[in-house]
mmCIF file of C-alpha atoms and ligand atoms in Angstrom:
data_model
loop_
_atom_site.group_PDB
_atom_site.id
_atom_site.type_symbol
_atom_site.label_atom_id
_atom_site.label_comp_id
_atom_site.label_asym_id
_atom_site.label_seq_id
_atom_site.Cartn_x
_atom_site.Cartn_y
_atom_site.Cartn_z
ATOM 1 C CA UNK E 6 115.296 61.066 141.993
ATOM 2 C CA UNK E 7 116.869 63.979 140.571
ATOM 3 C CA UNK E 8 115.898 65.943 137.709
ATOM 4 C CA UNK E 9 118.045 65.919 134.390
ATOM 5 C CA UNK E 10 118.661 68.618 132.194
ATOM 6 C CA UNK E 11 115.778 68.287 130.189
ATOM 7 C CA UNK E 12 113.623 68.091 133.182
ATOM 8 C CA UNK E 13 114.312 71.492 134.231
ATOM 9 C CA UNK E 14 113.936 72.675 130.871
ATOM 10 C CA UNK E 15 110.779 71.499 130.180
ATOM 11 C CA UNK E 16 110.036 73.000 133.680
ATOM 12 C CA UNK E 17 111.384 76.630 132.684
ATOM 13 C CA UNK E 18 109.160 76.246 129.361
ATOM 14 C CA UNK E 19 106.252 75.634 131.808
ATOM 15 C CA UNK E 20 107.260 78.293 133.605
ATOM 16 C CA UNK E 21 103.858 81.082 134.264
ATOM 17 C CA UNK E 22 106.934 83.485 136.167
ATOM 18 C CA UNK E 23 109.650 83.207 132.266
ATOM 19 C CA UNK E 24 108.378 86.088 130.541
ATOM 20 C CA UNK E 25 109.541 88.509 133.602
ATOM 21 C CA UNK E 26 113.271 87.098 132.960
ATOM 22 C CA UNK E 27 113.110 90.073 129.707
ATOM 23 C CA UNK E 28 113.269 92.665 132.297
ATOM 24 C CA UNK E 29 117.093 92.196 132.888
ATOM 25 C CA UNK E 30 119.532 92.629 130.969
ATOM 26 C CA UNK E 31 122.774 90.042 131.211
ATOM 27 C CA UNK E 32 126.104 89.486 129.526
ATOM 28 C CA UNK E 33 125.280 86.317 126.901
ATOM 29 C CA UNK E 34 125.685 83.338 128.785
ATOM 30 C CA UNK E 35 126.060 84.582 132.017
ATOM 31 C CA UNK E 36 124.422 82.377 134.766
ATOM 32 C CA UNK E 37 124.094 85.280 138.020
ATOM 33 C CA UNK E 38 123.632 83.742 141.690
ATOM 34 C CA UNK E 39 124.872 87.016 143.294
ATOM 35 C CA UNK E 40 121.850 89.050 143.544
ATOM 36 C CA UNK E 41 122.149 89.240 147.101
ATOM 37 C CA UNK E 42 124.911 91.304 146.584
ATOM 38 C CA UNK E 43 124.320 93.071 143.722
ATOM 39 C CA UNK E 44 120.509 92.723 141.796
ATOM 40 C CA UNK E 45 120.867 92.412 138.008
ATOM 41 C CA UNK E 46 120.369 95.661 135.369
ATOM 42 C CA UNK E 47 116.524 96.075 134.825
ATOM 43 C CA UNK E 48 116.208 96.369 130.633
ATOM 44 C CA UNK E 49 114.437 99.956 131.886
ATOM 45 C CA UNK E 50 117.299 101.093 133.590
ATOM 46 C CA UNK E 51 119.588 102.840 131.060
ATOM 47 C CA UNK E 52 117.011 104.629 129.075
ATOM 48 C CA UNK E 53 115.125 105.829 132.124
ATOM 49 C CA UNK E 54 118.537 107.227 133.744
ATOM 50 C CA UNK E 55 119.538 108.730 130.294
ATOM 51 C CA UNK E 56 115.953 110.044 130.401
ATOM 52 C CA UNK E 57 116.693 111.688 133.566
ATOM 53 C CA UNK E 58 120.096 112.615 132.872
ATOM 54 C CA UNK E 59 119.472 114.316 129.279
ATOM 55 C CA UNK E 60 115.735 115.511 129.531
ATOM 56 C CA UNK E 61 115.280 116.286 133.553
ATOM 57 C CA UNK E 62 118.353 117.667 134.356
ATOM 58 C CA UNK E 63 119.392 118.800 130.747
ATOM 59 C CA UNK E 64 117.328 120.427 129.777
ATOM 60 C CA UNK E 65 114.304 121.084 132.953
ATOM 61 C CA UNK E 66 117.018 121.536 135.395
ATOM 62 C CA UNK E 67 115.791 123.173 138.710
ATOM 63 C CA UNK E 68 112.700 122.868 137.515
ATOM 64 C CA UNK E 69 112.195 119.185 137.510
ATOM 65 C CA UNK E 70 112.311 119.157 141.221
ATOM 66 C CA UNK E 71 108.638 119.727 140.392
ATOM 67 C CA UNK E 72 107.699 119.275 136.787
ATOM 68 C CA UNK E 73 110.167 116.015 137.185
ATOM 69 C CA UNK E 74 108.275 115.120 140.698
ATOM 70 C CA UNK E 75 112.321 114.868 141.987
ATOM 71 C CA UNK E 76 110.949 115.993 145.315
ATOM 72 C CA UNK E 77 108.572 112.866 145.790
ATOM 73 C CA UNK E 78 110.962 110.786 144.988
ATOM 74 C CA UNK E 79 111.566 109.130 148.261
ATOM 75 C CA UNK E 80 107.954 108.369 148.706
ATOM 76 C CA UNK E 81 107.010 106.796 145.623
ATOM 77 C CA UNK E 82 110.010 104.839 145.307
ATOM 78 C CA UNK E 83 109.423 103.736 149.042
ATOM 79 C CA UNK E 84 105.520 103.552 148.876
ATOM 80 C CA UNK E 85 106.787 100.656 146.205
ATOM 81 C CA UNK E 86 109.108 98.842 148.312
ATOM 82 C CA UNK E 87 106.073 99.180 151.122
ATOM 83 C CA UNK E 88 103.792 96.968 148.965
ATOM 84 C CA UNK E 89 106.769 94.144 148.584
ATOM 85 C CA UNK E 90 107.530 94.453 152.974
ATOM 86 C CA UNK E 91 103.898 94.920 153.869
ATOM 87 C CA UNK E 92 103.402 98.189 154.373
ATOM 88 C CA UNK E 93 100.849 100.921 153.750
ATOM 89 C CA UNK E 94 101.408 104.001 151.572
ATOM 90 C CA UNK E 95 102.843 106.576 153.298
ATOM 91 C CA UNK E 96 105.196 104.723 155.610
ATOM 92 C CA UNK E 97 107.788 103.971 153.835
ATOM 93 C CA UNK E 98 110.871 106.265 152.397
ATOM 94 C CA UNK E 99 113.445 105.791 149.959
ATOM 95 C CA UNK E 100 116.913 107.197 150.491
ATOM 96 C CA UNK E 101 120.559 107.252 151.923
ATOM 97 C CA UNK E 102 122.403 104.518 152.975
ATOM 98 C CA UNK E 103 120.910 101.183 154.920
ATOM 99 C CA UNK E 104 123.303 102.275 157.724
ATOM 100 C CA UNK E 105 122.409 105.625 157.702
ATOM 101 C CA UNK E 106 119.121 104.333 158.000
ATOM 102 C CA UNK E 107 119.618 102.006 160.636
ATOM 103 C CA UNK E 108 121.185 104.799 162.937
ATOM 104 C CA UNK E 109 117.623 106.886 162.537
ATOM 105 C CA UNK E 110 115.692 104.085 163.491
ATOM 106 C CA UNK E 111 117.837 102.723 166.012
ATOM 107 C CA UNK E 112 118.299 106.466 167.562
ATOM 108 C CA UNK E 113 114.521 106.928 167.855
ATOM 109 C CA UNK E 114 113.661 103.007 169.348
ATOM 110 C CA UNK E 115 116.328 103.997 171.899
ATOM 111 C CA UNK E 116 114.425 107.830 172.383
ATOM 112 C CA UNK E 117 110.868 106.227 172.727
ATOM 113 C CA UNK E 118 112.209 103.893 174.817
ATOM 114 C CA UNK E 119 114.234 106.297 177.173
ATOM 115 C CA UNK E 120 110.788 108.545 177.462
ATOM 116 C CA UNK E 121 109.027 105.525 179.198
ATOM 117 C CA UNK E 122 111.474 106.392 181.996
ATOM 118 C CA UNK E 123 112.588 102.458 182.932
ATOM 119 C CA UNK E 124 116.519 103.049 183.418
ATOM 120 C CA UNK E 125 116.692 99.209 183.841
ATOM 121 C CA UNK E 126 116.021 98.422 179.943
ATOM 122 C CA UNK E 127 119.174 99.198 178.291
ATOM 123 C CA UNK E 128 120.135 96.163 176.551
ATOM 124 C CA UNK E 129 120.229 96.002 172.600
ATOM 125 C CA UNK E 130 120.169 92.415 171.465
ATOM 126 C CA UNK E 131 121.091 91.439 168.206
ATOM 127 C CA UNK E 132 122.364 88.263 166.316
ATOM 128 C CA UNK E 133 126.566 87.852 166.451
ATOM 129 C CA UNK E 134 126.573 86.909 162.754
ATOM 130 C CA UNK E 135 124.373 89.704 161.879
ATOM 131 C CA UNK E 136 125.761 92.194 159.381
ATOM 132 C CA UNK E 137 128.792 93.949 160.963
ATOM 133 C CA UNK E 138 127.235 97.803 159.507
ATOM 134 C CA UNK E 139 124.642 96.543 161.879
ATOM 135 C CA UNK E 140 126.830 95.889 164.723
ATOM 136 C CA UNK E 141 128.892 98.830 164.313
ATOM 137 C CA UNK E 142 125.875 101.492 164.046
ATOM 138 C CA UNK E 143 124.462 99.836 167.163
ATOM 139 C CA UNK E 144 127.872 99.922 168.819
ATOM 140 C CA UNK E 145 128.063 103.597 168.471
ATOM 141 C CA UNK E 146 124.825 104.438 169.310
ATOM 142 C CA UNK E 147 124.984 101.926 172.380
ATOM 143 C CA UNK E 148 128.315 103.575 173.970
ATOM 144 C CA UNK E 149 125.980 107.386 172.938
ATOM 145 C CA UNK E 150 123.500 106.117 174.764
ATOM 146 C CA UNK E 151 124.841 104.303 178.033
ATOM 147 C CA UNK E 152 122.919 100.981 176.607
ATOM 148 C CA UNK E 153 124.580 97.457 176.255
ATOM 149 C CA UNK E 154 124.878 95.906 172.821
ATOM 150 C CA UNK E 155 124.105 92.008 173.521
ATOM 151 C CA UNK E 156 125.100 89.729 170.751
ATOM 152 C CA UNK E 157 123.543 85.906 170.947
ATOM 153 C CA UNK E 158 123.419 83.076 168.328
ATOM 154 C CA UNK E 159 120.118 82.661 166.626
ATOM 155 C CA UNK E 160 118.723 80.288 168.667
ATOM 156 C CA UNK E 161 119.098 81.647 171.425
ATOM 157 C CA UNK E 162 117.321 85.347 170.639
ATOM 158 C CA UNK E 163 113.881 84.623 172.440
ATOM 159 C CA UNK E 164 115.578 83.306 175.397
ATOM 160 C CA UNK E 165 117.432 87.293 175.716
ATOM 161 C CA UNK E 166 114.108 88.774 175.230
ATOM 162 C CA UNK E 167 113.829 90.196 179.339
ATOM 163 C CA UNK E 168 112.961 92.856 181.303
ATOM 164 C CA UNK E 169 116.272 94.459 180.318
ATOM 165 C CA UNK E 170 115.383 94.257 176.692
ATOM 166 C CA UNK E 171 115.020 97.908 174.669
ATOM 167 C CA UNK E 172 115.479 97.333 171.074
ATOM 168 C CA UNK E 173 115.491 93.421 169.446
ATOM 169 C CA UNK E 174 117.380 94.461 166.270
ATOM 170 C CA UNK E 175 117.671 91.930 164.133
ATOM 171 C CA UNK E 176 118.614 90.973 160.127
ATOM 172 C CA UNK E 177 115.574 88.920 158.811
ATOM 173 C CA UNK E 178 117.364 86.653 156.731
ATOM 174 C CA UNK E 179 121.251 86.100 157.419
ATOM 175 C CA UNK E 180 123.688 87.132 154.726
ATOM 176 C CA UNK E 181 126.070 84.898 155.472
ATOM 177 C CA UNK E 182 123.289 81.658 155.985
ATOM 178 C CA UNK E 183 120.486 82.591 154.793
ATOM 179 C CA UNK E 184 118.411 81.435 157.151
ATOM 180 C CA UNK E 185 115.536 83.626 158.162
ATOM 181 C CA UNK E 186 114.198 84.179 161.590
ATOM 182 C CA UNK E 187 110.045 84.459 162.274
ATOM 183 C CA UNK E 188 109.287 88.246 162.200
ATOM 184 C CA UNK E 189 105.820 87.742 163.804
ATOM 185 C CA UNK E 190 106.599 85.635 166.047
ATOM 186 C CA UNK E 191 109.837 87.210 167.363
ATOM 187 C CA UNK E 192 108.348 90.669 167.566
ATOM 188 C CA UNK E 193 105.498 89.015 169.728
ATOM 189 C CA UNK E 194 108.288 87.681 172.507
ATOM 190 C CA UNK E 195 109.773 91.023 172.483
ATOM 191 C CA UNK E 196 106.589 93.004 172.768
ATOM 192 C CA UNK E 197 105.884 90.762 175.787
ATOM 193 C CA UNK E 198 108.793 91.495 177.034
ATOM 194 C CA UNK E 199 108.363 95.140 176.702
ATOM 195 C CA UNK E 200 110.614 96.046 174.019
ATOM 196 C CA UNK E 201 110.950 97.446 169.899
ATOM 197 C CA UNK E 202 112.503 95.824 166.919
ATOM 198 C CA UNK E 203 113.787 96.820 164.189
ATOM 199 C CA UNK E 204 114.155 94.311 161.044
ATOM 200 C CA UNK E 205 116.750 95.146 158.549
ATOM 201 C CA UNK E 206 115.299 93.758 155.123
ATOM 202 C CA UNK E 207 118.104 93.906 153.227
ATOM 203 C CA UNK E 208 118.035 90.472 152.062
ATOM 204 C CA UNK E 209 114.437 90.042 152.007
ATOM 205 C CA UNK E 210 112.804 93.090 150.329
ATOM 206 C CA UNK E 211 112.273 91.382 147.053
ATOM 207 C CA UNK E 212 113.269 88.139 147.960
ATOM 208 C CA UNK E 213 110.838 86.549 150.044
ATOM 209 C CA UNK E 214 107.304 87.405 151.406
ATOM 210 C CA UNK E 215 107.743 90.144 154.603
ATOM 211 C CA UNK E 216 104.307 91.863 156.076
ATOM 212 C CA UNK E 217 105.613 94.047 158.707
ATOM 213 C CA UNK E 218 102.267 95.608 159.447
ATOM 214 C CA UNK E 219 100.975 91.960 159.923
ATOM 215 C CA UNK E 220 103.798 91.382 161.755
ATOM 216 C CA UNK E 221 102.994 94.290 164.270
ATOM 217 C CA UNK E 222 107.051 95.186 163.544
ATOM 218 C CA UNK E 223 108.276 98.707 165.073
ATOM 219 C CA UNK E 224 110.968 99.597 162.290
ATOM 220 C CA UNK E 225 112.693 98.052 159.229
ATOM 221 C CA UNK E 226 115.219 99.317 157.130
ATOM 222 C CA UNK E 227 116.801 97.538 153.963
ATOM 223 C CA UNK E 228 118.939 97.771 150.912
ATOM 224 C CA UNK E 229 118.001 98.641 147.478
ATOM 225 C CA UNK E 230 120.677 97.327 145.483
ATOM 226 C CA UNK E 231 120.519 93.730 145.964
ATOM 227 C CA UNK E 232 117.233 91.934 145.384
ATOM 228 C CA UNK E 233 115.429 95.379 144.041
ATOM 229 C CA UNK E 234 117.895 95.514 141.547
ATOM 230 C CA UNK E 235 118.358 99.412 142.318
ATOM 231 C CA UNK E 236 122.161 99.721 141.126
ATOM 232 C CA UNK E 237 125.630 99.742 142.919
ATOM 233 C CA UNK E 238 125.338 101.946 145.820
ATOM 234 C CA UNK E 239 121.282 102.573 145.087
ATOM 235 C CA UNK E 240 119.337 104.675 147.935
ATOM 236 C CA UNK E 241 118.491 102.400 150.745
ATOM 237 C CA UNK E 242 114.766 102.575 152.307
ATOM 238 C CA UNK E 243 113.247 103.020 155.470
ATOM 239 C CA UNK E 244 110.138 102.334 157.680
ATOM 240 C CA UNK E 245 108.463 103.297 160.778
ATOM 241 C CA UNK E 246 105.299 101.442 162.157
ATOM 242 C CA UNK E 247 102.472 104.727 162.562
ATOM 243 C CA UNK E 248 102.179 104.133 166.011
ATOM 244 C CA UNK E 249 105.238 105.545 166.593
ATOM 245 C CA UNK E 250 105.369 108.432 164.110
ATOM 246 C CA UNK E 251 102.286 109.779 166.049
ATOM 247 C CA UNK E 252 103.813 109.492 169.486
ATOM 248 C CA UNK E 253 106.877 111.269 168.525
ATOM 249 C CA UNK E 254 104.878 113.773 166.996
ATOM 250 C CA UNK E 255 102.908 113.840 170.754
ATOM 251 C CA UNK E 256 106.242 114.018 172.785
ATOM 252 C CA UNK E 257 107.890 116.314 169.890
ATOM 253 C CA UNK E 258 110.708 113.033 169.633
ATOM 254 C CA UNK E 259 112.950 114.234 166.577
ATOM 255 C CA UNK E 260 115.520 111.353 165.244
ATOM 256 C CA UNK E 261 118.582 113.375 165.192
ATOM 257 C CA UNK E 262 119.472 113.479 161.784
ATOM 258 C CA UNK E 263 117.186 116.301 161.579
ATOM 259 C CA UNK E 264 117.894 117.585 158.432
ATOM 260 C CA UNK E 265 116.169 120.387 156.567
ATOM 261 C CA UNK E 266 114.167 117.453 154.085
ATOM 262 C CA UNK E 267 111.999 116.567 157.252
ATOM 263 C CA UNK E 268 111.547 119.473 157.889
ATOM 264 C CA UNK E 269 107.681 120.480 158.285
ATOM 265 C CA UNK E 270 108.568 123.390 155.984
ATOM 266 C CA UNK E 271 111.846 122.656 154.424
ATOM 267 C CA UNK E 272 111.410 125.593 151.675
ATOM 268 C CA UNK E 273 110.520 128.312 154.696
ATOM 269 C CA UNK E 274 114.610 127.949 155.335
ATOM 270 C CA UNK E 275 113.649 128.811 159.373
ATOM 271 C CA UNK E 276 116.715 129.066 161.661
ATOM 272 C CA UNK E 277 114.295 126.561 163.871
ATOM 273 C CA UNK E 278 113.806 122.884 163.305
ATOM 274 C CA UNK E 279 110.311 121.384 162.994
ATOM 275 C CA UNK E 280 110.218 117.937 162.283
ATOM 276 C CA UNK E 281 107.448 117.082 159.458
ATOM 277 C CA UNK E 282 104.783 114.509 160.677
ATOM 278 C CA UNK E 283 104.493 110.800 159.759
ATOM 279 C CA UNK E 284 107.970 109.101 158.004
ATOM 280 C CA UNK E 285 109.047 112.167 156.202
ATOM 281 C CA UNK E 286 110.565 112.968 159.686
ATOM 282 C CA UNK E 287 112.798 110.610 159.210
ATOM 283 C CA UNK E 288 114.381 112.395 155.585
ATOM 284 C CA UNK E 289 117.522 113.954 156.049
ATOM 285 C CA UNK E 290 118.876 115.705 153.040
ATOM 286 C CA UNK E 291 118.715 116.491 149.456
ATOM 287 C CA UNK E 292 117.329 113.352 147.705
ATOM 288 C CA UNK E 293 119.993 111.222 145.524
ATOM 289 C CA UNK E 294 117.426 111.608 142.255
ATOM 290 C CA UNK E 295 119.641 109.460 139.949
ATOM 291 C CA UNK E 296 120.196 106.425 142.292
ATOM 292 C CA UNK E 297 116.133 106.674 143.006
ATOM 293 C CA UNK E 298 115.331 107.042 139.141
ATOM 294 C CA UNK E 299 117.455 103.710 138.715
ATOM 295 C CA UNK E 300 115.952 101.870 141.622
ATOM 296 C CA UNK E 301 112.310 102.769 141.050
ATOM 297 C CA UNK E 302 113.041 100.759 137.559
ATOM 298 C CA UNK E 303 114.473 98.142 139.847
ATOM 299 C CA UNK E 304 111.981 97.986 142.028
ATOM 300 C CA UNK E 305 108.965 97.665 138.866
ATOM 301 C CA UNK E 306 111.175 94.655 138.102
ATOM 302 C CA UNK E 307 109.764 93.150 141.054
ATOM 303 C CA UNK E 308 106.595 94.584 140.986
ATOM 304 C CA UNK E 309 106.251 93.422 137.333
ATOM 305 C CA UNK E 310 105.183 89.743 139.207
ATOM 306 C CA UNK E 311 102.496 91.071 141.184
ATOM 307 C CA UNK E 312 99.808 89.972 138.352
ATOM 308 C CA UNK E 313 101.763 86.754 138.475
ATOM 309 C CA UNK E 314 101.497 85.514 141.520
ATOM 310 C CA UNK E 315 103.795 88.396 143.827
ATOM 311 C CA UNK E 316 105.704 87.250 146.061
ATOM 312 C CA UNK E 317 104.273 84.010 146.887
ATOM 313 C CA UNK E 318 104.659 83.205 143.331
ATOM 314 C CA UNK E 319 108.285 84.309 143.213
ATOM 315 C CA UNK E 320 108.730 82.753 146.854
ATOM 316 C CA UNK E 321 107.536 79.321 145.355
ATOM 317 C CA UNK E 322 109.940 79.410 142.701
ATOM 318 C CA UNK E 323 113.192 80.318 144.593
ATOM 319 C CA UNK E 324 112.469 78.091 147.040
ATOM 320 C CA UNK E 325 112.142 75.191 144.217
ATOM 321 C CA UNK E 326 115.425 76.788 142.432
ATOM 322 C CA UNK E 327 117.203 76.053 145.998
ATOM 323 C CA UNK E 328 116.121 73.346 146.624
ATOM 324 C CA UNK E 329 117.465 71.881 143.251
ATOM 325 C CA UNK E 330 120.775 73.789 143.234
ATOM 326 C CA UNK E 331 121.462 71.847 146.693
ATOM 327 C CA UNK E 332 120.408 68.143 145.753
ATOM 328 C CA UNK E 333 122.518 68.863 142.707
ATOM 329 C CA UNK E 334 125.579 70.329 144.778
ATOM 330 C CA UNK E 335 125.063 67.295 146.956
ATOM 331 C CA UNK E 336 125.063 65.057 144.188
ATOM 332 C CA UNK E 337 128.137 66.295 141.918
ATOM 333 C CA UNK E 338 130.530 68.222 144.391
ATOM 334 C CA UNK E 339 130.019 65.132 147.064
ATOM 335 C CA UNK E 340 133.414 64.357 148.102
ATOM 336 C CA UNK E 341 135.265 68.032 147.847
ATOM 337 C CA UNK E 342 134.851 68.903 151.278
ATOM 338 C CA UNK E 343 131.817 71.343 151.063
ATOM 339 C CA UNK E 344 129.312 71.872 153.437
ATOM 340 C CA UNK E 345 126.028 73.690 153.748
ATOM 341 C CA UNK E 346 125.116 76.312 155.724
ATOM 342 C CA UNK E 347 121.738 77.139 154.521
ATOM 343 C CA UNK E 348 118.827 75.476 156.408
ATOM 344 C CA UNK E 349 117.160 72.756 153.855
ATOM 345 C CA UNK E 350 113.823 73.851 155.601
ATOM 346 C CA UNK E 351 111.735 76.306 154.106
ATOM 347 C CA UNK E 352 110.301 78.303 156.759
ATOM 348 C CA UNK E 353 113.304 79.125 158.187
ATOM 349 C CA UNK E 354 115.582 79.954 154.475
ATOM 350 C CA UNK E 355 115.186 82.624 152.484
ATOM 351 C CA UNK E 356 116.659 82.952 148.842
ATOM 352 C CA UNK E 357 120.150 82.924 149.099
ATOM 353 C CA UNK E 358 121.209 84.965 145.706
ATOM 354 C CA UNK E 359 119.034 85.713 142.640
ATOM 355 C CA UNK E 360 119.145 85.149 139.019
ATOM 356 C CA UNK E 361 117.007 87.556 136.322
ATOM 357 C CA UNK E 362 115.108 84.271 135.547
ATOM 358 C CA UNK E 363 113.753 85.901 138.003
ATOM 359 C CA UNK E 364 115.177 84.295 141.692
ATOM 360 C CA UNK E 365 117.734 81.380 141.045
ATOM 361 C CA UNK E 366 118.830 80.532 144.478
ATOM 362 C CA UNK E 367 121.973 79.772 145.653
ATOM 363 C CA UNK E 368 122.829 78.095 149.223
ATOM 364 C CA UNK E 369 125.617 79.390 150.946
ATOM 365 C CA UNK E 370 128.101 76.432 150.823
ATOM 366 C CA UNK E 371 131.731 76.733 153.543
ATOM 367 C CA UNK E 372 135.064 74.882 153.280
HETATM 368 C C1 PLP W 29 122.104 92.845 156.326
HETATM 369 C C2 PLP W 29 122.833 93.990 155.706
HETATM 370 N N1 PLP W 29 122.674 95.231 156.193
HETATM 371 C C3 PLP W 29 123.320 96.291 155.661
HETATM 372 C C4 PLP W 29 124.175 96.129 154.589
HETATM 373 C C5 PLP W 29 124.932 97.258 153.980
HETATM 374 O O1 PLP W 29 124.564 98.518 154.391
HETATM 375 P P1 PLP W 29 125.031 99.777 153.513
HETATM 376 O O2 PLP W 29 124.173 99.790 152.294
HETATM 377 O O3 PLP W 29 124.809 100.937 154.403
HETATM 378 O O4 PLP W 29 126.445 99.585 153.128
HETATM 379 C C6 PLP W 29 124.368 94.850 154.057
HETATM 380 C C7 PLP W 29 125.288 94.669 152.898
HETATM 381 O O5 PLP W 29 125.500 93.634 152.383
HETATM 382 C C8 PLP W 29 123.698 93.768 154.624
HETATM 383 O O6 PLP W 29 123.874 92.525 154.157
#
C-alpha cells in the first residue's frame, strides 16, 4: 500500500532526525534532490566565511595563520570527515581537488607496489562507469608508469582480482547508479590477491555509513562539496591507511607532489625536500583557508546527527526516503518510458541525492 500525503507528514512530524533540517538554508519552496552534486548552504556558512573574510584576514591578516589556526586547517577539517569514513584522528587531510587527490594516492599505491619488486603486477582495475576524473588520473599515471588500466563492469571486479592485480581502485557508490559495492569485502579479494585499493568516497562521505579502518582499506579520497555540503568547488579530502605512511617513511617513498606543506619543516625553506611523517606527507601547497572555513561548517552539518543516531540514523532515513520516492515514481510516472537504474536493494544502494531535511533520496531514473 502506498503512503498518502498525510502519511508522510505525520511521519516527518515523528521525525527524531527534523530539527537538523534548520541547519540549511533553501530558497522557499524549494524541494533539492541534487546533493550529490552540489550539498545544500549550511545556515553557518555565510557568517562563518564573513567571519573569516572580515575578522581573520581583515583585520589578523598573516597572523591568523596562527592566532586563526589557518595552518591546521587541513587536519581538523579532515580529522572530521575521518569520524564520518571511519577513520582515526590524524589520518585524514582536507584539501585540493578529489583528482588531485586521487593522483597522490594512486602515485604512491603504484610506488609501494613497484618496491615489492614483482614486475608481473601492473594491472590497475577499475569499474568502466566509474567517474571519468577517475579514469583519466589513472590513465595518466598508468601510461607514467608502464601499468595497464583494466576497466570491468561491476560484477565482474572480484573475478579481475589476480596475480597481475596492483591497485583495485574503485568509486564506492556509482554516480551515475548509485549502487554501492562492499568495501570490506572487496578489499579482502584484493588483499588475497596481493594488491591495494583505493576507494574514492565522493558519494559516500556523508551519505552512507563507510569504516575504512574496519574495512582494512589502503587509501580513499572524496569530495567535499556534495554530501558535506562544503560549497562549489570546496577542498576535497584525503586518506592513507597508517600502515603505509610508516613504510614510506621506512623506504623514504615520497608521493610526488612533494610540495613544501609536507614538508617535515616547511618554514626552514631548505633547498632539500623532506617529506613530513604520517598523512601530512601527502599536503602539497598553501591551504585554500576560505573553501576549508566553508566546508568545516558543512561538514558540522553532518556531524550535527551524531547525538541522533550518526550515520546509521541518517542511513535509515535515506534509505526509507528512496525507497518511497521509487514506489511513488513507479506508481505516477508508470507508462512514460522511465526506468530505474538504482538497485531497490539496500545493501548494495547508497543515497542517490540529498535534501536539507536532511537526506531525501533520489534514484537515478534513464530514458
Ligand atoms: C566519483 C567522483 N570522483 C571525483 C569527482 C570530481 O572530482 P573533482 O572534485 O576533482 O572535480 C566526482 C564529481 O562528481 C565524482 O563523482
Amino acid at each position: 500500500m502506498t503512503l498518502t500525503r498525510q502519511d508522510t507528514l505525520a511521519l516527518d512530524a515523528q521525525d527524531p532526525l527534523a530539527p537538523l533540517r534548520r541547519q540549511f538554508r533553501l530558497p522557499e519552496g524549494v524541494i533539492y534532490l541534487d546533493g550529490n552534486s552540489l550539498g545544500v548552504l549550511p545556515a553557518a556558512a555565510p557568517a562563518r566565511v564573513a567571519a573569516a573574510v572580515q575578522q581573520e584576514w581583515g583585520e589578523g591578516l598573516i597572523r591568523s595563520w596562527n592566532s586563526a589556526d589557518w595552518v591546521t586547517l587541513p587536519r581538523r577539517v579532515g580529522d572530521k570527515i575521518g569520524r564520518l569514513v571511519g577513520a582515526r584522528p590524524g589520518e585524514t587531510l582536507a584539501g585540493e581537488s578529489t583528482s588531485v587527490n586521487l593522483y597522490k594516492v594512486l602515485a604512491a599505491a603504484i610506488l609501494l607496489i613497484k618496491q615489492q619488486g614483482d614486475a608481473s603486477r601492473r594491472v590497475i582495475v577499475s569499474e568502466r562507469s566509474n567517474f571519468p576524473t577517475d579514469l583519466y588520473i589513472a590513465e595518466g599515471l598508468a601510461r607514467q608508469h608502464g601499468f595497464e588500466l583494466k576497466l570491468v563492469e561491476p560484477d565482474d571486479v572480484a573475478a579481475h582480482c589476480t596475480a597481475s592485480l596492483a591497485v583495485l581502485m574503485l568509486t564506492h557508490v556509482n554516480y551515475r547508479t548509485g549502487r554501492m559495492h562492499d568495501m570490506a569485502a572487496l578489499t579482502r579479494t584484493a588483499h588475497a590477491a596481493g594488491a591495494l585499493t583505493i576507494w574514492d568516497l565522493a558519494h559516500s562521505a556523508g551519505a552512507v555509513p563507510v569504516d575504512l579502518n574496519a574495512a582494512e582499506a589502503d587509501f580513499a579520497i572524496g569530495c567535499g562539496y556534495k554530501y558535506l555540503n562544503g560549497g562549489p568547488g570546496a577542498p576535497a579530502f584525503l586518506w592513507a591507511h597508517p600502515r603505509h605512511l610508516q613504510t614510506m617513511e621506512r623506504e623514504d617513498l615520497w608521493q610526488p607532489l612533494s610540495g613544501w606543506f609536507g614538508h617535515a619543516a616547511p618554514f626552514d625553506f631548505t633547498p632539500q625536500y623532506r617529506p613530513a611523517s604520517g598523512i601530512a606527507r601527502f599536503a602539497c601547497g598553501t591551504p585554500p583557508v576560505l573553501g576549508l572555513t566553508a566546508l568545516e561548517t558543512g561538514v558540522d552539518t553532518v556531524l550535527a546527527a551524531e547525538p541522533l543516531g550518526g550515520m546509521a540514523a541518517l542511513r535509515r532515513k535515506s534509505l526509507a526516503l528512496t525507497d518511497l520516492f521509487i514506489a511513488l515514481v513507479e506508481q505516477r510516472c508508470a507508462g512514460h518510458g522511465l526506468s530505474l537504474v538504482t538497485p531497490t536493494e539496500h545493501a548494495i544502494r547508497g543515497s542517490r541525492s540529498t535534501s536539507p531535511a536532511p537526506r531525501a533520496a533520489m534514484p537515478s531514473c534513464r530514458h
